[in-house]
Amino acid sequence: MDPLVKLDNEKGELLHDPEKYRRLVGKLNYLTITRPDISFDVSAVSQFMSASHTTHWQAVLHIVRYLKGAPGRGLIFRDRGHLHIAGYSDLDCFEVTGYSDADCAGCPVDRRSTSGYCVFLEFGLLHFLGGNLVSWKSKKQSVVSLSSAETEYRVMANVTGELQWIHMLLTEIGFSVTRPSTLHCDNKSTMHIASNSVFHERTKHIEVDCHFVCEKVNCGELKLVHTRSEEQLADIFTKPLRSGRVSYICHQLGLYDMYAPT
């Protein structure tokens, strides 16, 4: 999507045939299963199904043109030989890593924030091998947040629950994952609150999410790591980005074009 265009309910004329808009957006929703790079964009245009304008139709066509630029791009899950490397026990070397980000009050219609996260399953001892993307999400928050810290904590609580569920799944299928999950966040204020569970009048309204994240940090199940905004991979799930930034994040997520020349 064009980073300079903000979709709302007022710009443009109503479509004479809104059914074609709904059919096309419905088809794009299926593509998000293998194309996480369009998750935010499809989520944005899906909000105008009941009253579609010409500006919304142009945004959908923009997504289609992007997809036609690389029709063979998709997630590639590689067998990196993690179970047979360097003689290490495969039962202790898996690590679950997550990235969380939020766009505070980014929607011009109702000023709600957008949450985004992605989760990787990595081989813990040899990080240079990378990992596979196993979970991601882009969703507008259900309430209006009063601060950026509240916005970040809502998405941190969501991704913490996702990391815990993946840990339980790995344990159920026979892998004893002893290492804590790693969560990368680019907001230092939320990390300080998670490390120091002291609440005052400015953080009382987000106390439930704070307690949930703090509990996982204090019991050793979650490790918070600050990452620079330039290296925040969940950025693509919260806002439209420039083409260079999109290409960089797609490469880091493991999205490759199977028809690209080697």
Coordinates of C-alpha atoms in Angstrom, one line a residue:
M1 CA 0.0 0.0 0.0
D2 CA 1.0 3.6 -0.5
P3 CA 2.4 4.9 2.8
L4 CA 1.1 8.4 2.0
V5 CA -2.5 7.3 1.6
K6 CA -4.8 7.0 4.6
L7 CA -8.0 5.1 3.9
D8 CA -11.2 6.5 5.5
N9 CA -15.0 6.5 4.9
E10 CA -15.2 9.9 3.3
K11 CA -12.8 10.2 0.3
G12 CA -13.9 9.0 -3.1
E13 CA -17.2 8.0 -4.5
L14 CA -19.2 4.9 -3.6
L15 CA -18.6 1.9 -5.9
H16 CA -21.5 1.1 -8.3
D17 CA -20.7 -2.6 -8.0
P18 CA -19.5 -3.3 -4.5
E19 CA -19.7 -7.0 -5.0
K20 CA -16.5 -7.1 -7.1
Y21 CA -14.7 -5.4 -4.3
R22 CA -15.9 -7.9 -1.8
R23 CA -15.1 -10.9 -4.0
L24 CA -11.5 -9.6 -4.7
V25 CA -10.8 -8.8 -1.0
G26 CA -12.2 -12.3 -0.1
K27 CA -9.8 -13.9 -2.4
L28 CA -6.9 -11.9 -1.1
N29 CA -7.7 -13.1 2.4
Y30 CA -6.8 -16.7 1.4
L31 CA -3.4 -15.5 0.1
T32 CA -2.4 -14.2 3.5
I33 CA -2.0 -17.9 4.5
T34 CA 1.2 -18.0 2.5
R35 CA 1.9 -14.3 2.0
P36 CA 2.3 -12.7 5.4
D37 CA 3.7 -9.5 3.7
I38 CA 0.1 -8.5 2.7
S39 CA -1.5 -9.3 6.0
F40 CA -1.8 -5.7 7.1
D41 CA -2.9 -4.4 3.7
V42 CA -5.7 -7.0 3.3
S43 CA -6.8 -6.3 6.9
A44 CA -7.0 -2.6 6.1
V45 CA -9.1 -2.9 3.0
S46 CA -11.3 -5.5 4.6
Q47 CA -12.6 -2.8 7.0
F48 CA -14.6 -1.2 4.1
M49 CA -16.7 -4.1 2.9
S50 CA -20.1 -2.5 3.7
A51 CA -19.3 0.9 2.1
S52 CA -16.6 0.6 -0.5
H53 CA -15.3 3.8 -2.2
T54 CA -13.2 4.3 -5.3
T55 CA -10.1 5.0 -3.1
H56 CA -10.6 1.6 -1.5
W57 CA -10.8 0.0 -4.9
Q58 CA -7.6 1.7 -6.0
A59 CA -5.9 0.4 -2.8
V60 CA -7.0 -3.2 -3.6
L61 CA -5.6 -2.9 -7.2
H62 CA -2.4 -1.6 -5.7
I63 CA -2.1 -4.9 -3.7
V64 CA -2.9 -6.9 -6.9
R65 CA -0.1 -5.1 -8.8
Y66 CA 2.3 -5.8 -6.0
L67 CA 1.4 -9.5 -6.1
K68 CA 1.7 -9.7 -9.9
G69 CA 5.3 -8.3 -9.6
A70 CA 6.4 -11.6 -8.0
P71 CA 3.7 -14.2 -8.4
G72 CA 6.0 -17.0 -7.2
R73 CA 6.9 -15.4 -3.9
G74 CA 5.9 -17.3 -0.8
L75 CA 7.1 -18.8 2.5
I76 CA 9.7 -21.5 2.1
F77 CA 10.2 -23.9 5.0
R78 CA 13.6 -25.4 4.8
D79 CA 15.1 -28.5 6.4
R80 CA 18.2 -27.0 7.8
G81 CA 19.4 -30.2 9.4
H82 CA 19.0 -28.9 12.9
L83 CA 18.6 -32.3 14.5
H84 CA 22.0 -33.6 13.3
I85 CA 24.4 -30.7 13.7
A86 CA 27.6 -30.7 15.8
G87 CA 26.4 -33.6 18.0
Y88 CA 24.2 -31.4 20.2
S89 CA 21.0 -32.8 21.6
D90 CA 18.1 -31.6 19.6
L91 CA 15.8 -31.7 22.6
D92 CA 17.5 -28.7 24.2
C93 CA 18.4 -26.5 21.2
F94 CA 15.1 -25.2 19.9
E95 CA 14.3 -21.6 20.7
V96 CA 11.1 -19.7 20.0
T97 CA 11.6 -16.0 19.0
G98 CA 9.0 -13.4 18.6
Y99 CA 8.8 -9.8 17.3
S100 CA 6.0 -7.4 18.4
D101 CA 5.1 -4.0 17.2
A102 CA 2.2 -1.6 17.2
D103 CA 1.1 1.5 15.3
C104 CA -0.3 3.8 17.9
A105 CA -3.6 5.4 16.9
G106 CA -2.8 4.7 13.2
C107 CA -6.4 4.4 12.0
P108 CA -7.8 7.8 10.9
V109 CA -11.4 6.6 11.2
D110 CA -11.6 5.6 14.9
R111 CA -8.0 6.2 16.1
R112 CA -7.5 2.6 17.2
S113 CA -4.0 1.1 17.1
T114 CA -2.8 -1.9 15.0
S115 CA -1.1 -4.8 16.6
G116 CA 1.4 -7.0 14.7
Y117 CA 3.7 -9.8 15.6
C118 CA 5.6 -12.7 14.1
V119 CA 7.1 -15.9 15.7
F120 CA 10.1 -17.9 14.5
L121 CA 11.2 -21.4 15.5
E122 CA 15.0 -21.3 15.6
F123 CA 17.8 -23.7 16.3
G124 CA 19.2 -22.1 19.5
L125 CA 22.9 -22.9 19.4
L126 CA 23.5 -21.9 15.8
H127 CA 21.6 -18.7 15.2
F128 CA 23.4 -18.0 11.9
L129 CA 21.3 -20.8 10.4
G130 CA 18.2 -18.8 11.0
G131 CA 14.7 -20.1 11.6
N132 CA 11.3 -20.6 10.0
L133 CA 8.4 -18.3 10.4
V134 CA 5.6 -20.3 12.1
S135 CA 3.1 -17.7 13.2
W136 CA 2.1 -14.1 12.5
K137 CA -0.8 -11.7 12.9
S138 CA -2.0 -8.2 12.0
K139 CA -5.1 -6.9 13.7
K140 CA -6.6 -3.6 14.7
Q141 CA -7.1 -3.4 18.5
S142 CA -10.6 -3.6 19.8
V143 CA -10.4 -0.5 22.0
V144 CA -8.7 3.0 21.8
S145 CA -5.5 3.1 23.7
L146 CA -4.6 6.1 25.8
S147 CA -0.8 5.9 25.4
S148 CA 1.8 4.2 23.2
A149 CA 2.9 2.1 26.2
E150 CA -0.7 0.7 26.5
T151 CA -0.7 0.0 22.8
E152 CA 2.6 -1.9 23.0
Y153 CA 1.6 -3.9 26.0
R154 CA -1.6 -5.1 24.4
V155 CA 0.4 -6.7 21.5
M156 CA 3.1 -7.9 23.9
A157 CA 0.4 -9.8 25.9
N158 CA -0.9 -11.3 22.7
V159 CA 2.4 -12.5 21.4
T160 CA 3.4 -13.8 24.9
G161 CA 0.3 -16.0 24.9
E162 CA 1.3 -17.2 21.4
L163 CA 4.9 -18.0 22.5
Q164 CA 3.5 -19.9 25.5
W165 CA 1.2 -21.9 23.3
I166 CA 4.0 -22.9 20.9
H167 CA 6.1 -24.0 23.9
M168 CA 3.3 -26.2 25.0
L169 CA 2.8 -27.6 21.5
L170 CA 6.5 -28.5 21.2
T171 CA 6.4 -30.2 24.7
E172 CA 3.3 -32.2 23.7
I173 CA 5.0 -33.6 20.6
G174 CA 8.1 -34.7 22.5
F175 CA 10.5 -31.7 22.5
S176 CA 11.8 -30.5 25.9
V177 CA 12.3 -26.8 25.2
T178 CA 14.2 -25.6 28.2
R179 CA 15.3 -22.2 27.0
P180 CA 13.0 -19.1 27.5
S181 CA 11.2 -17.6 24.6
T182 CA 12.7 -14.4 23.3
L183 CA 10.6 -11.3 22.5
H184 CA 12.0 -8.5 20.5
C185 CA 10.5 -5.1 21.2
D186 CA 11.5 -1.6 20.1
N187 CA 9.7 0.3 22.9
K188 CA 12.0 0.8 25.9
S189 CA 9.3 2.1 28.2
T190 CA 7.3 -1.1 28.0
M191 CA 10.4 -3.1 28.7
H192 CA 11.2 -1.0 31.8
I193 CA 7.6 -1.5 33.1
A194 CA 7.9 -5.3 32.5
S195 CA 11.2 -5.4 34.4
N196 CA 10.0 -3.2 37.3
S197 CA 6.4 -4.0 38.2
V198 CA 5.6 -0.7 40.0
F199 CA 2.3 0.7 38.9
H200 CA 1.0 4.2 39.4
E201 CA -1.9 6.2 38.2
R202 CA -0.6 6.4 34.6
T203 CA -0.2 2.7 34.2
K204 CA -3.1 1.4 36.3
H205 CA -5.3 0.9 33.2
I206 CA -2.9 -1.5 31.6
E207 CA -2.1 -3.4 34.8
V208 CA -3.6 -6.7 33.7
D209 CA -1.5 -6.9 30.5
C210 CA 1.6 -5.8 32.5
H211 CA 1.1 -8.5 35.2
F212 CA 0.7 -11.2 32.5
V213 CA 4.0 -10.2 30.8
C214 CA 5.8 -9.6 34.0
E215 CA 4.8 -13.0 35.4
K216 CA 6.4 -14.7 32.4
V217 CA 9.5 -12.6 32.6
N218 CA 10.0 -13.2 36.4
C219 CA 9.5 -17.0 36.1
G220 CA 12.1 -17.2 33.4
E221 CA 9.7 -18.2 30.5
L222 CA 10.2 -15.0 28.6
K223 CA 13.2 -12.9 27.8
L224 CA 12.7 -9.3 26.5
V225 CA 15.3 -8.0 24.1
H226 CA 15.3 -4.4 22.8
T227 CA 15.7 -4.2 19.0
R228 CA 16.2 -1.1 16.8
S229 CA 13.2 0.1 14.8
E230 CA 15.2 -0.7 11.6
E231 CA 15.4 -4.3 12.6
Q232 CA 11.8 -4.7 13.8
L233 CA 10.4 -7.4 11.5
A234 CA 6.8 -6.9 12.8
D235 CA 6.8 -3.5 11.3
I236 CA 5.3 -4.9 8.1
F237 CA 2.2 -6.1 10.1
T238 CA 1.3 -2.7 11.5
K239 CA 1.7 -0.1 8.7
P240 CA 2.4 0.4 5.0
L241 CA 6.1 0.7 4.2
R242 CA 8.4 1.7 1.3
S243 CA 9.4 -0.8 -1.3
G244 CA 13.0 -1.1 0.0
R245 CA 11.8 -1.7 3.6
V246 CA 9.3 -4.3 2.4
S247 CA 12.0 -6.2 0.4
Y248 CA 14.3 -6.3 3.4
I249 CA 11.6 -7.6 5.8
C250 CA 10.3 -10.2 3.3
H251 CA 13.8 -11.6 3.0
Q252 CA 14.2 -11.8 6.8
L253 CA 10.8 -13.5 7.1
G254 CA 11.8 -16.2 4.6
L255 CA 9.7 -15.0 1.7
Y256 CA 11.4 -15.9 -1.6
D257 CA 10.3 -15.9 -5.3
M258 CA 10.6 -19.4 -6.6
Y259 CA 10.8 -18.0 -10.2
A260 CA 13.6 -15.6 -9.5
P261 CA 16.9 -16.2 -11.3
T262 CA 19.5 -17.9 -9.1

